[in-house]
Coordinates of C-alpha atoms and ligand atoms in Angstrom, one line a residue:
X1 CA 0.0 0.0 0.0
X2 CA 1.6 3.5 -1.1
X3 CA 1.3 5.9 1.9
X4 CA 2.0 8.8 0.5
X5 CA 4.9 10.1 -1.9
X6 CA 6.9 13.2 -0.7
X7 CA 6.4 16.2 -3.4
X8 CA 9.5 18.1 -3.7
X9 CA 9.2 21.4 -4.4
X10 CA 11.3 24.2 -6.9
X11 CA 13.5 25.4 -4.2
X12 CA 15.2 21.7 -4.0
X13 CA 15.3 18.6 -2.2
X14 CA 16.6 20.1 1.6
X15 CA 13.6 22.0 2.4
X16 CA 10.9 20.5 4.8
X17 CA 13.8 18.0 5.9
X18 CA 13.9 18.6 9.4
X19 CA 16.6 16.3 10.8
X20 CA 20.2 17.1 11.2
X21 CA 22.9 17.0 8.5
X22 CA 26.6 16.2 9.6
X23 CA 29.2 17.6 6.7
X24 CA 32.7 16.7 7.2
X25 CA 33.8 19.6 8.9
X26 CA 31.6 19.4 11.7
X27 CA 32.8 18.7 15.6
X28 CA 30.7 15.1 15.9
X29 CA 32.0 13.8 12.0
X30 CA 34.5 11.5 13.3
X31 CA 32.2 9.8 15.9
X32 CA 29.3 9.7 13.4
X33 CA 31.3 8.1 10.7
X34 CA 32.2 4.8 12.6
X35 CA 30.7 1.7 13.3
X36 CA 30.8 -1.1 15.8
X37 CA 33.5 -2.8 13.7
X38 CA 36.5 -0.2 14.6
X39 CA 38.7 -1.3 11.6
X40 CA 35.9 -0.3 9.2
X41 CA 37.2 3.5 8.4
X42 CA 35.4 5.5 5.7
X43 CA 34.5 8.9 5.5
X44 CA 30.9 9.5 3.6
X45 CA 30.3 12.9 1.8
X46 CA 27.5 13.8 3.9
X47 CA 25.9 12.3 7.1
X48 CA 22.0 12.4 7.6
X49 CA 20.0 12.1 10.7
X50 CA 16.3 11.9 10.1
X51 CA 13.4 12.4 12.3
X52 CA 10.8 10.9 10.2
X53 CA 9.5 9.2 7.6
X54 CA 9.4 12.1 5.3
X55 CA 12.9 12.9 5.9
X56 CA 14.0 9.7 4.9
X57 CA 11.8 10.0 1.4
X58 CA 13.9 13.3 1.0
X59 CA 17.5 12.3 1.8
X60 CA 16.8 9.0 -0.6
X61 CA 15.9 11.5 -3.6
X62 CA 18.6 14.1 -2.6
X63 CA 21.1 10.6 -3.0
X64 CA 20.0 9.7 -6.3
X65 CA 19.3 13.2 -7.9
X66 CA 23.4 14.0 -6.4
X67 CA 24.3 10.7 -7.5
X68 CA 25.7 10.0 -4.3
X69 CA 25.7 6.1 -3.4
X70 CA 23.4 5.5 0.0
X71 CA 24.3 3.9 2.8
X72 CA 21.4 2.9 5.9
X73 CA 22.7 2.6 9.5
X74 CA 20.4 2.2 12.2
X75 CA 22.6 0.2 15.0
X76 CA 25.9 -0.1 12.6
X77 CA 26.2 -3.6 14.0
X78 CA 27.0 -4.8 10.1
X79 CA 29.7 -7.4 10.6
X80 CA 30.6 -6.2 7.4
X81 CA 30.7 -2.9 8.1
X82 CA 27.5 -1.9 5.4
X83 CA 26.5 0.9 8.2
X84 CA 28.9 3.1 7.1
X85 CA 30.9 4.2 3.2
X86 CA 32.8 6.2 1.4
X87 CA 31.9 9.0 -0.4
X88 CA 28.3 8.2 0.5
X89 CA 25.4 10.0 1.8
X90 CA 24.8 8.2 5.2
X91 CA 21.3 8.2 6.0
X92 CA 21.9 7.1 9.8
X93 CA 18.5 6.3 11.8
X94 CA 19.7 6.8 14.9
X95 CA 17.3 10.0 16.5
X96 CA 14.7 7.7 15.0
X97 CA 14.1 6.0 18.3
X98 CA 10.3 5.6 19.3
X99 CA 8.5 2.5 20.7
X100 CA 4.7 2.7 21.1
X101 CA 3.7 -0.2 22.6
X102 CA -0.4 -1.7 22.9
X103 CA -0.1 -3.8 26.2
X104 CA -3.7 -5.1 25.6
X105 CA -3.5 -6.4 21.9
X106 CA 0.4 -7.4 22.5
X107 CA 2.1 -5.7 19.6
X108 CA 4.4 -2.8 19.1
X109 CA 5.6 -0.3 16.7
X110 CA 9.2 0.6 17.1
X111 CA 11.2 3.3 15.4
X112 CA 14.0 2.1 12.9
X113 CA 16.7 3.4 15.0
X114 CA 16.0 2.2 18.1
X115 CA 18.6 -0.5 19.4
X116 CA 17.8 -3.9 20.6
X117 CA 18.0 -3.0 24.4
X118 CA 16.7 -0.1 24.2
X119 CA 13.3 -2.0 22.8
X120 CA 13.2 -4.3 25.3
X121 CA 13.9 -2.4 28.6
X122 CA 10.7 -0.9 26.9
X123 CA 8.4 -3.4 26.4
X124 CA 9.5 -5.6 29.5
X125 CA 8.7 -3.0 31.9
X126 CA 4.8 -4.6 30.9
X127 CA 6.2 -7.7 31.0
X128 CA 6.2 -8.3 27.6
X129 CA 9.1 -9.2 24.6
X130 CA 10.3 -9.5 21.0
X131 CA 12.7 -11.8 20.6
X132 CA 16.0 -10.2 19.0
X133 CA 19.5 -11.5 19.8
X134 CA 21.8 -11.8 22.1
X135 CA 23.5 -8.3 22.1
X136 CA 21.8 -5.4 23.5
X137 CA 23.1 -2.6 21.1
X138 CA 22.4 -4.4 18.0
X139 CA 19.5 -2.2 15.9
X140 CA 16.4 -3.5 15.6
X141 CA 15.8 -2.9 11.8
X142 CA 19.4 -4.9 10.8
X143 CA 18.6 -7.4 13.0
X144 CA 15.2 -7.8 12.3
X145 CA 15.9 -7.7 8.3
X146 CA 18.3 -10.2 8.3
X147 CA 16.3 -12.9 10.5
X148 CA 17.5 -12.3 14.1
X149 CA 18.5 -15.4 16.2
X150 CA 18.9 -14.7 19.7
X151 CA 17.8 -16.7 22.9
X152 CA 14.1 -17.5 22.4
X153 CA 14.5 -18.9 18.4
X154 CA 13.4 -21.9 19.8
X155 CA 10.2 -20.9 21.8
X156 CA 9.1 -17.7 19.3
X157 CA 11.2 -18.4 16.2
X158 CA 13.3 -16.0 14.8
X159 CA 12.4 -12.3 15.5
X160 CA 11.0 -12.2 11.3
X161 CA 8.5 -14.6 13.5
X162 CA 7.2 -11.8 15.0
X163 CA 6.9 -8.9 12.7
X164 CA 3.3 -8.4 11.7
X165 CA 4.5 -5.0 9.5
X166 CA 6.8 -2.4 8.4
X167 CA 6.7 1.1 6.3
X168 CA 9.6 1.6 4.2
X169 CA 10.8 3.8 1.7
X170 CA 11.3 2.4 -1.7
X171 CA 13.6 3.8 -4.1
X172 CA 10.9 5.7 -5.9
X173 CA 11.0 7.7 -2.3
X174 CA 7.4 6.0 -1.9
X175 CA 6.1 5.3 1.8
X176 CA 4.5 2.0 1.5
X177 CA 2.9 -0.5 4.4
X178 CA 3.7 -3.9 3.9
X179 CA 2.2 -6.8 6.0
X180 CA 1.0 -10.4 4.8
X181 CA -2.5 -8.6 3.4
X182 CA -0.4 -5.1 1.9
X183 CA 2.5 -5.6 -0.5
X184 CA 2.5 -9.2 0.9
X185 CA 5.4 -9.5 -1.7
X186 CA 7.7 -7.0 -0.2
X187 CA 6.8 -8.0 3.0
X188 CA 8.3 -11.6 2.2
X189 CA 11.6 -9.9 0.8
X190 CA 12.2 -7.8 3.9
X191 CA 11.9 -10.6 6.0
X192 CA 15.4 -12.0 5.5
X193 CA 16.8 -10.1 2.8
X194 CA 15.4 -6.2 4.0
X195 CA 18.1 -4.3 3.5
X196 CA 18.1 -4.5 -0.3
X197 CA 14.2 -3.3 -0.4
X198 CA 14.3 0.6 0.4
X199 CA 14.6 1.9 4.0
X200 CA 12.5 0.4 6.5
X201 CA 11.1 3.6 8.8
X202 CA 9.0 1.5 11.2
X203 CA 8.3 -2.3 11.9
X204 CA 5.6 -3.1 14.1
X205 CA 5.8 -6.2 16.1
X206 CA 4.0 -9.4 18.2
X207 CA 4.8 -9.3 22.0
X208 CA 5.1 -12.3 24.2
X209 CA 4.6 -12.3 27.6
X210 CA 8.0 -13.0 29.8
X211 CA 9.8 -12.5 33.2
X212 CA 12.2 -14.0 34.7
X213 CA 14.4 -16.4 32.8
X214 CA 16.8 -19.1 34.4
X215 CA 20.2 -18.5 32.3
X216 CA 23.6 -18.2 32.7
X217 CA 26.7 -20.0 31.6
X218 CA 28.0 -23.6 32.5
X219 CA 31.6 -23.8 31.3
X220 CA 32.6 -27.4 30.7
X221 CA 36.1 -29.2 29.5
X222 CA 35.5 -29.2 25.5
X223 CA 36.4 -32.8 24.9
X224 CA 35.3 -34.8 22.3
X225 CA 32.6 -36.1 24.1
X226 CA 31.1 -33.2 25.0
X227 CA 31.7 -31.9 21.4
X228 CA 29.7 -34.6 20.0
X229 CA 27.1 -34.7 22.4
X230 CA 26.6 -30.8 22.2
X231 CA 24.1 -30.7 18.8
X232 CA 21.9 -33.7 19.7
X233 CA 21.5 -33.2 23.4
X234 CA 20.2 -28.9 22.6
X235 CA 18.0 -30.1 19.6
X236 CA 16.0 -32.8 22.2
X237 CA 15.4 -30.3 24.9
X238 CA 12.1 -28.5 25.8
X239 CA 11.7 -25.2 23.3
X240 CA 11.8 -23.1 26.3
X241 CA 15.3 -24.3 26.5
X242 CA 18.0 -21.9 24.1
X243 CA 21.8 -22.8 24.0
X244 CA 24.7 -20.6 22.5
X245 CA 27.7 -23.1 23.3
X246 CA 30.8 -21.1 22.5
X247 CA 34.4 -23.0 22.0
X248 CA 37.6 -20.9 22.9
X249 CA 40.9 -21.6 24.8
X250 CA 40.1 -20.5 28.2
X251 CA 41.3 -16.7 29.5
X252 CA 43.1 -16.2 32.6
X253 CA 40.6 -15.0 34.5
X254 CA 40.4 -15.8 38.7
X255 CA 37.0 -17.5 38.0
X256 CA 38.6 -20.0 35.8
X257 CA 40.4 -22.6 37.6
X258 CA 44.0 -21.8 36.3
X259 CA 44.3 -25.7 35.0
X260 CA 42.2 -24.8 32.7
X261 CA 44.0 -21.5 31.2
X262 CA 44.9 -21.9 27.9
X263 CA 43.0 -25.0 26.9
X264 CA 40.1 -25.5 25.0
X265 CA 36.6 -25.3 26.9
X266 CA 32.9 -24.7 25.9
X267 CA 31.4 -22.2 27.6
X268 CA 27.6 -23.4 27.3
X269 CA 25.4 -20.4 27.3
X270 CA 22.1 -21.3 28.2
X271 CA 18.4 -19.2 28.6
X272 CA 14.9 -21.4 29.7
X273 CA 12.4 -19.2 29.5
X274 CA 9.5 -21.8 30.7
X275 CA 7.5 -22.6 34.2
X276 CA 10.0 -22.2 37.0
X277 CA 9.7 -25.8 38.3
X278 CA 10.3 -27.2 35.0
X279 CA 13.8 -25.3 34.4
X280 CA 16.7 -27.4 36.8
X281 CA 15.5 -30.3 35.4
X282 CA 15.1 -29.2 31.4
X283 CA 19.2 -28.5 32.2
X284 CA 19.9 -31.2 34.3
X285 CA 21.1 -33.4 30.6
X286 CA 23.1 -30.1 30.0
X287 CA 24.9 -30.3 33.1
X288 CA 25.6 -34.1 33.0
X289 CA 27.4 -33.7 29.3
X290 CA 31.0 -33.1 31.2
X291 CA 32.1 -32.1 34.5
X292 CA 31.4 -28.5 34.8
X293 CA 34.3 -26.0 35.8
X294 CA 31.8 -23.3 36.5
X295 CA 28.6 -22.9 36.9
X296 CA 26.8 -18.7 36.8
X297 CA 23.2 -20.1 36.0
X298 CA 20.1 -18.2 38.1
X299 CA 16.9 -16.7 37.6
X300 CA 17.0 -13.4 36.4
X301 CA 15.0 -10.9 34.8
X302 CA 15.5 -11.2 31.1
X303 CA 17.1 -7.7 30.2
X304 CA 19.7 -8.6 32.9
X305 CA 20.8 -11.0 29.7
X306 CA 22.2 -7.8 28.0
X307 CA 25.1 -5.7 29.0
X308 CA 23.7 -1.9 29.0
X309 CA 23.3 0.3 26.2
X310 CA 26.0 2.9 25.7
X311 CA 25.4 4.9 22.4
X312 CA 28.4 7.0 23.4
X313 CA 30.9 4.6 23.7
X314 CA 33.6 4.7 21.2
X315 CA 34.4 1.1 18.8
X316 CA 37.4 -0.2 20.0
X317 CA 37.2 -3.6 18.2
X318 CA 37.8 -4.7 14.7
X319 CA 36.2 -8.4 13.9
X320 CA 36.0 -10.8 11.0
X321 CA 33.0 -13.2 10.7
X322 CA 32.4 -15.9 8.9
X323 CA 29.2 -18.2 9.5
X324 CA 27.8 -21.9 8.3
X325 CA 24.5 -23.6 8.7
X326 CA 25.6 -27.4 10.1
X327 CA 23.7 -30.6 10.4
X328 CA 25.6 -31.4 13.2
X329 CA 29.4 -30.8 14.9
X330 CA 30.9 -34.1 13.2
X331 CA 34.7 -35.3 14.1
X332 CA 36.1 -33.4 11.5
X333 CA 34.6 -30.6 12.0
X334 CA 35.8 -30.4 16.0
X335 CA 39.0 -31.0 14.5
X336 CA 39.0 -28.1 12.6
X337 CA 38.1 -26.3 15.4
X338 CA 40.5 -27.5 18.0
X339 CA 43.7 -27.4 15.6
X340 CA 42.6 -23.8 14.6
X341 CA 41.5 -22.3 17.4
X342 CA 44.8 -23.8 19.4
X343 CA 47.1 -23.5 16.6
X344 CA 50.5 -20.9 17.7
X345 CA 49.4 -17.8 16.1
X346 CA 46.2 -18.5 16.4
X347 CA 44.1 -14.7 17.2
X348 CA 41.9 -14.7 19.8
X349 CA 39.1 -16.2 17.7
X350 CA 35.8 -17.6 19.2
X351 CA 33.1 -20.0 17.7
X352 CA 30.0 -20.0 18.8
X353 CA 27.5 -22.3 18.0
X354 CA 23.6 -21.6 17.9
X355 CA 21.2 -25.1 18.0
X356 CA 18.5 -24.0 16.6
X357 CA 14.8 -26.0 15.8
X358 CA 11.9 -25.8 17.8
X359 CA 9.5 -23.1 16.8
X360 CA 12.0 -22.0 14.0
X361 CA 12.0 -24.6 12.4
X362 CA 7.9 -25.3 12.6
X363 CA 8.3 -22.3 9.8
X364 CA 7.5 -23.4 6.3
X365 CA 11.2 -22.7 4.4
X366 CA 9.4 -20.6 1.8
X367 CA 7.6 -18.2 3.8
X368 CA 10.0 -15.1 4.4
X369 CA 13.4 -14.4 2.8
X370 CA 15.1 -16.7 5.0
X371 CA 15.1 -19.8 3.9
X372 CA 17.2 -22.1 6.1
X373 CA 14.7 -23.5 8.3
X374 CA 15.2 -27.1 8.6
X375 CA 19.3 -26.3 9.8
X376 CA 19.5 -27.8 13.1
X377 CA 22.6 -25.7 13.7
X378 CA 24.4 -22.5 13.0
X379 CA 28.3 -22.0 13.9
X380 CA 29.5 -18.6 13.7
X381 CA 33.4 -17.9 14.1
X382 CA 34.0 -14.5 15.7
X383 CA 37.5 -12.9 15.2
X384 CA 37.8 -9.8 17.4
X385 CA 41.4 -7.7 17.5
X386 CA 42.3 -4.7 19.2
X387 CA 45.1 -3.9 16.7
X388 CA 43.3 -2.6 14.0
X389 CA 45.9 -2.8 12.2
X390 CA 46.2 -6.4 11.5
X391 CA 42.9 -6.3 10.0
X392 CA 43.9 -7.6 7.0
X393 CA 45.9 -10.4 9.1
X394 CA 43.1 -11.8 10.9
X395 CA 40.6 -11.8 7.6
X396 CA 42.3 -13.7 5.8
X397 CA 42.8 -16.3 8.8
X398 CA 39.4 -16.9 9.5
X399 CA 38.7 -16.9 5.8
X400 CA 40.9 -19.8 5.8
X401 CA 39.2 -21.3 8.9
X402 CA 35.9 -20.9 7.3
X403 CA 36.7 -22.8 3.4
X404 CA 38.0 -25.4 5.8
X405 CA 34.8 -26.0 7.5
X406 CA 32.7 -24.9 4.8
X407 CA 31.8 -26.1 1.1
X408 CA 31.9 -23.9 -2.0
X409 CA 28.6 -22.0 -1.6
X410 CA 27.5 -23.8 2.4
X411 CA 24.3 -22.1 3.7
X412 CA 25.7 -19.3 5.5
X413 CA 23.3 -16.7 7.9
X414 CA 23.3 -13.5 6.6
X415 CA 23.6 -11.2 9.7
X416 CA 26.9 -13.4 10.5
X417 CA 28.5 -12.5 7.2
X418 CA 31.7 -10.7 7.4
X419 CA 33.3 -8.8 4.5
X420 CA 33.0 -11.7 1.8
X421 CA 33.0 -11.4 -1.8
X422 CA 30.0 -10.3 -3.7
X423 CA 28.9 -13.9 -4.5
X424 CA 28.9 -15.3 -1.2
X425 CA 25.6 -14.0 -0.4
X426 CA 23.6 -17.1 -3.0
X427 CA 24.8 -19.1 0.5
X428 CA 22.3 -16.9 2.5
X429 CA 19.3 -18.2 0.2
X430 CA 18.1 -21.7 -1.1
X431 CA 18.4 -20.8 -4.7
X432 CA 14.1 -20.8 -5.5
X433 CA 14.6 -17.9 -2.8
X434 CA 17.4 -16.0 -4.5
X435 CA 15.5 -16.3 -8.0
X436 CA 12.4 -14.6 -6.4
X437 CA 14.1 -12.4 -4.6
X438 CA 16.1 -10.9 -7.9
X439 CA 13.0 -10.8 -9.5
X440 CA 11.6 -8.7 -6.5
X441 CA 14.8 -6.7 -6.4
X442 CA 14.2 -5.6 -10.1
X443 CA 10.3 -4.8 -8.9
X444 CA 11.2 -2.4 -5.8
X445 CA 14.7 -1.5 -6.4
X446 CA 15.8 -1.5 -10.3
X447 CA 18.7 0.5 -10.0
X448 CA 20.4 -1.4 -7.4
X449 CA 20.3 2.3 -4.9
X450 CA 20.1 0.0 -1.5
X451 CA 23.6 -1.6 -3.1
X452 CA 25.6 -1.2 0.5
X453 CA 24.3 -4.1 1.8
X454 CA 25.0 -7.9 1.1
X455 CA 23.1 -7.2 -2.0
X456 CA 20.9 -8.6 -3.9
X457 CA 21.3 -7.8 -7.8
X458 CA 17.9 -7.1 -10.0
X459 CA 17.2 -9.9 -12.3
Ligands
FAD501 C1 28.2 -8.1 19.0 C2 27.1 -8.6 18.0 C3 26.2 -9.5 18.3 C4 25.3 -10.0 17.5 N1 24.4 -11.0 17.8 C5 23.4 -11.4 17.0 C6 22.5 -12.4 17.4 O1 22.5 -12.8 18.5 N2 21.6 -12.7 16.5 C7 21.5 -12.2 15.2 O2 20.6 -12.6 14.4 N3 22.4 -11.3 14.8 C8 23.4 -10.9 15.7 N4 24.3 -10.0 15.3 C9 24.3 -9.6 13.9 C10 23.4 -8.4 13.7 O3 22.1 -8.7 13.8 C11 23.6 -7.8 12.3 O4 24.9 -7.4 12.1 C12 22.6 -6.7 12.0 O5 22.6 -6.4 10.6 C13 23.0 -5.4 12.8 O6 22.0 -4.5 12.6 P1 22.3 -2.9 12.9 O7 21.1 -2.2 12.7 O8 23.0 -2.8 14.2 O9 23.5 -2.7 11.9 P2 23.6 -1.6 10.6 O10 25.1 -1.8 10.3 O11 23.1 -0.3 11.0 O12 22.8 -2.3 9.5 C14 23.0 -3.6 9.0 C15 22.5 -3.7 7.6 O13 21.1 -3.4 7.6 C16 20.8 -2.3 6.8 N5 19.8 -1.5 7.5 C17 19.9 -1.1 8.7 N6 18.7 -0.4 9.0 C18 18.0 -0.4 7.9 C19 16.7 0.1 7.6 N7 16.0 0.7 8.6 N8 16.2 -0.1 6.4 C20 16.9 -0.8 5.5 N9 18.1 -1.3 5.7 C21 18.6 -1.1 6.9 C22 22.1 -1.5 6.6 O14 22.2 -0.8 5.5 C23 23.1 -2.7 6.6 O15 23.2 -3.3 5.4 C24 25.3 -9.5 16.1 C25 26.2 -8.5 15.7 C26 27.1 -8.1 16.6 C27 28.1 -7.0 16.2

């Protein structure tokens, strides 16, 4: 459904535009620039801070009429650094920050820059939630338009499980609804593949009631045994029941006994979010897999999952990413793992493994964008480095890492993807998926202007 479409009038593009606009030579540049991924440095032409809607449908003309390419930030959590580019004009979401929240009919329409965290601490105050990730300061629109996989996939799905709607801006600087009755099209595309659709202004969402969940972490010796066991052992537990295992040589911190510093452990992340008498014993098989070294699980009140939101802080980190869809952590993929992760100059590398089923998989694999339902398991390896400087260093190691693990086009999750070559994003999409999505692409977007993304040519 078209909204509306912003007229424009003689005196140019700018006027009515009420937002903020951030040239190069202004105090705040620098910060506004830069991303979450600190070794991702590019200077746009022009930074944009919108307040609405209608801004958006101007800044989106003033790109194309300047021929300036677009970039869309709302939480610049892009592995891949898409929330920021050179020579661009940056439309950046971030004042954008609104949640209005119906506590009787249980849905919610959030802002497109609001963050993860900021969302929930929202919503929960009524007892109520949308599932996102596991990061607090991820944005809701790039998580959201790329799936979203976070600690209750298994009980709600994935948080594209829960969006009912969204306006967006199209190319055509159109504001449109689409739901499963409006646009029913688009509203498939966005729904694992959004970024390449226009710019997504609002999403409204389903709430679930929640309180307190019993989580923590249970770090156990990663032998093969516990490897082995970890896949099947998380698929068979109770939905409630989400696991983020994550394998990494163990730091030397005092909580760790220091036996253990140095060697390779898993430290099993775990959130049940069912009855309270039903919790202990839905991770009593988790418990049993090894002997655990430490043990932080308790009730909690589900925010208390997510470190605090701190818009101001400055990146510090660069990362690579690299992600596959498994069937299950065979032999020789642990000893991938255990020779890379261990190996002398190894980086401080993590992989993290999400089981996944349950109400995610009850989805039909051709009802949103994403496609890679039936995957009982996603591994994502994480390389985070200080030195920004070795940037180059530490992509091309967990490249490496990756094509050993992985197959020439292995289903990959897109939010996971690092900096990869064009073509690696076919693995985000069984290839019926892709085809319709091109098609789509050349519907909404024929130009290819939402190209800073892990994009999706027009057929
Ligand atoms: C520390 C960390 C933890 C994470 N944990 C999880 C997790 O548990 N589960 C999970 O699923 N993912 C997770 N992710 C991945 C994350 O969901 C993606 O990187 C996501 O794209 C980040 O969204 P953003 O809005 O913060 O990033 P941005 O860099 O702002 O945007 C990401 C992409 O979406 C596009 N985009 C953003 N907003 C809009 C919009 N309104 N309209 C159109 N396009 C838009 C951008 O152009 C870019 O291509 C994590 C990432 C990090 C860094």
């Amino acid at each position: 459904m078209v909204l509306e479409q912003t007229t424009r009038d003689a005196s140019g593009v700018w006027r009515g535009f009420r937002g903020r606009v951030i040239a190069p030579d202004a105090d705040d540049y620098h910060r506004a620039r830069r991303v979450h991924n600190a070794a991702v440095d590019r200077h746009p032409a022009l930074i944009v801070r919108p307040t609405d809607a209608d801004d958006v449908s101007l800044a989106v003309a003033h790109a194309q009429e300047r021929g300036l390419p677009l970039v869309v930030r709302a939480g610049g959590h892009s592995m891949a650094g898409h929330g920021t580019g050179d020579g661009a004009l940056l439309l950046d979401l971030s004042a954008m920050r609104d949640v209005e929240i119906d506590a009787v009919g249980r849905t919610a329409w959030a802002d497109a820059g609001i963050l993860a965290g900021e969302y929930t601490a929202a919503t929960h105050a009524l007892g109520l939630i949308t599932p996102f990730g596991d990061t607090a300061r991820v944005g809701v629109a790039g998580i959201t338009l790329g799936g979203g996989v976070g600690w209750l996939v298994r009980k709600h799905g994935m948080t594209i499980d829960s969006l009912l709607a969204v306006e967006i801006v199209t190319a055509d600087g159109r504001r449109r609804l689409a739901s499963a009755v409006e646009e029913p099209d688009l509203f498939w595309a966005v729904r694992g593949a959004g970024a390449n659709f226009g710019v997504v202004t609002r999403l409204q969402f389903r709430l679930h009631p929640l309180g307190d969940v019993l989580a923590g972490d249970i770090l156990l010796p990663a032998t093969r045994d516990v490897l082995r066991s970890l896949v099947p052992v998380l698929l068979a537990a109770p939905d409630e029941l989400t696991a983020m295992p994550l394998m990494m040589t163990a730091p030397p911190d005092p909580e760790v006994p220091e036996e253990y510093h140095g060697r390779l452990v898993v430290k099993l992340s775990v959130a049940w979010s069912g009855a309270p008498d039903a919790g202990e014993r839905a991770l009593a098989p988790l418990r049993a897999l090894g002997a655990p070294i430490n043990d932080t699980v308790a009730w909690q009140p589900y925010p208390a999952l997510f470190t605090p939101v701190d818009r101001d802080a400055e990146p510090k980190w660069g990362v690579s990413s690299r992600s596959l869809f498994l069937d299950d952590l065979d032999d020789a993929t642990i000893e991938v793992i255990e020779r890379r992760l261990t190996e002398a100059d190894a980086p401080d590398a993590i992989v993290q493994l999400r089981v996944l089923g349950g109400a995610m998989a009850r989805v039909s694999g051709d009802a949103t964008a994403f496609g890679w339902r039936d995957r009982p398991a996603l591994l994502w390896l994480i390389t985070p480095y200080e030195d920004v400087g070795q940037a180059a260093t530490n992509e091309s190691w967990t490249a490496a890492f990756h094509a050993e693990l992985a197959a020439e086009g292995a289903a990959t999750y897109l939010n996971f993807m690092g900096a990869e070559d064009a073509d690696a994003v076919h693995g985000a999409y069984p290839a019926p998926t892709y085809a319709r999505l091109r098609e789509l692409k050349r519907r909404y977007d024929p130009a290819n202007v939402f190209r800073f993304n892990h994009n999706i040519r027009p057929a």
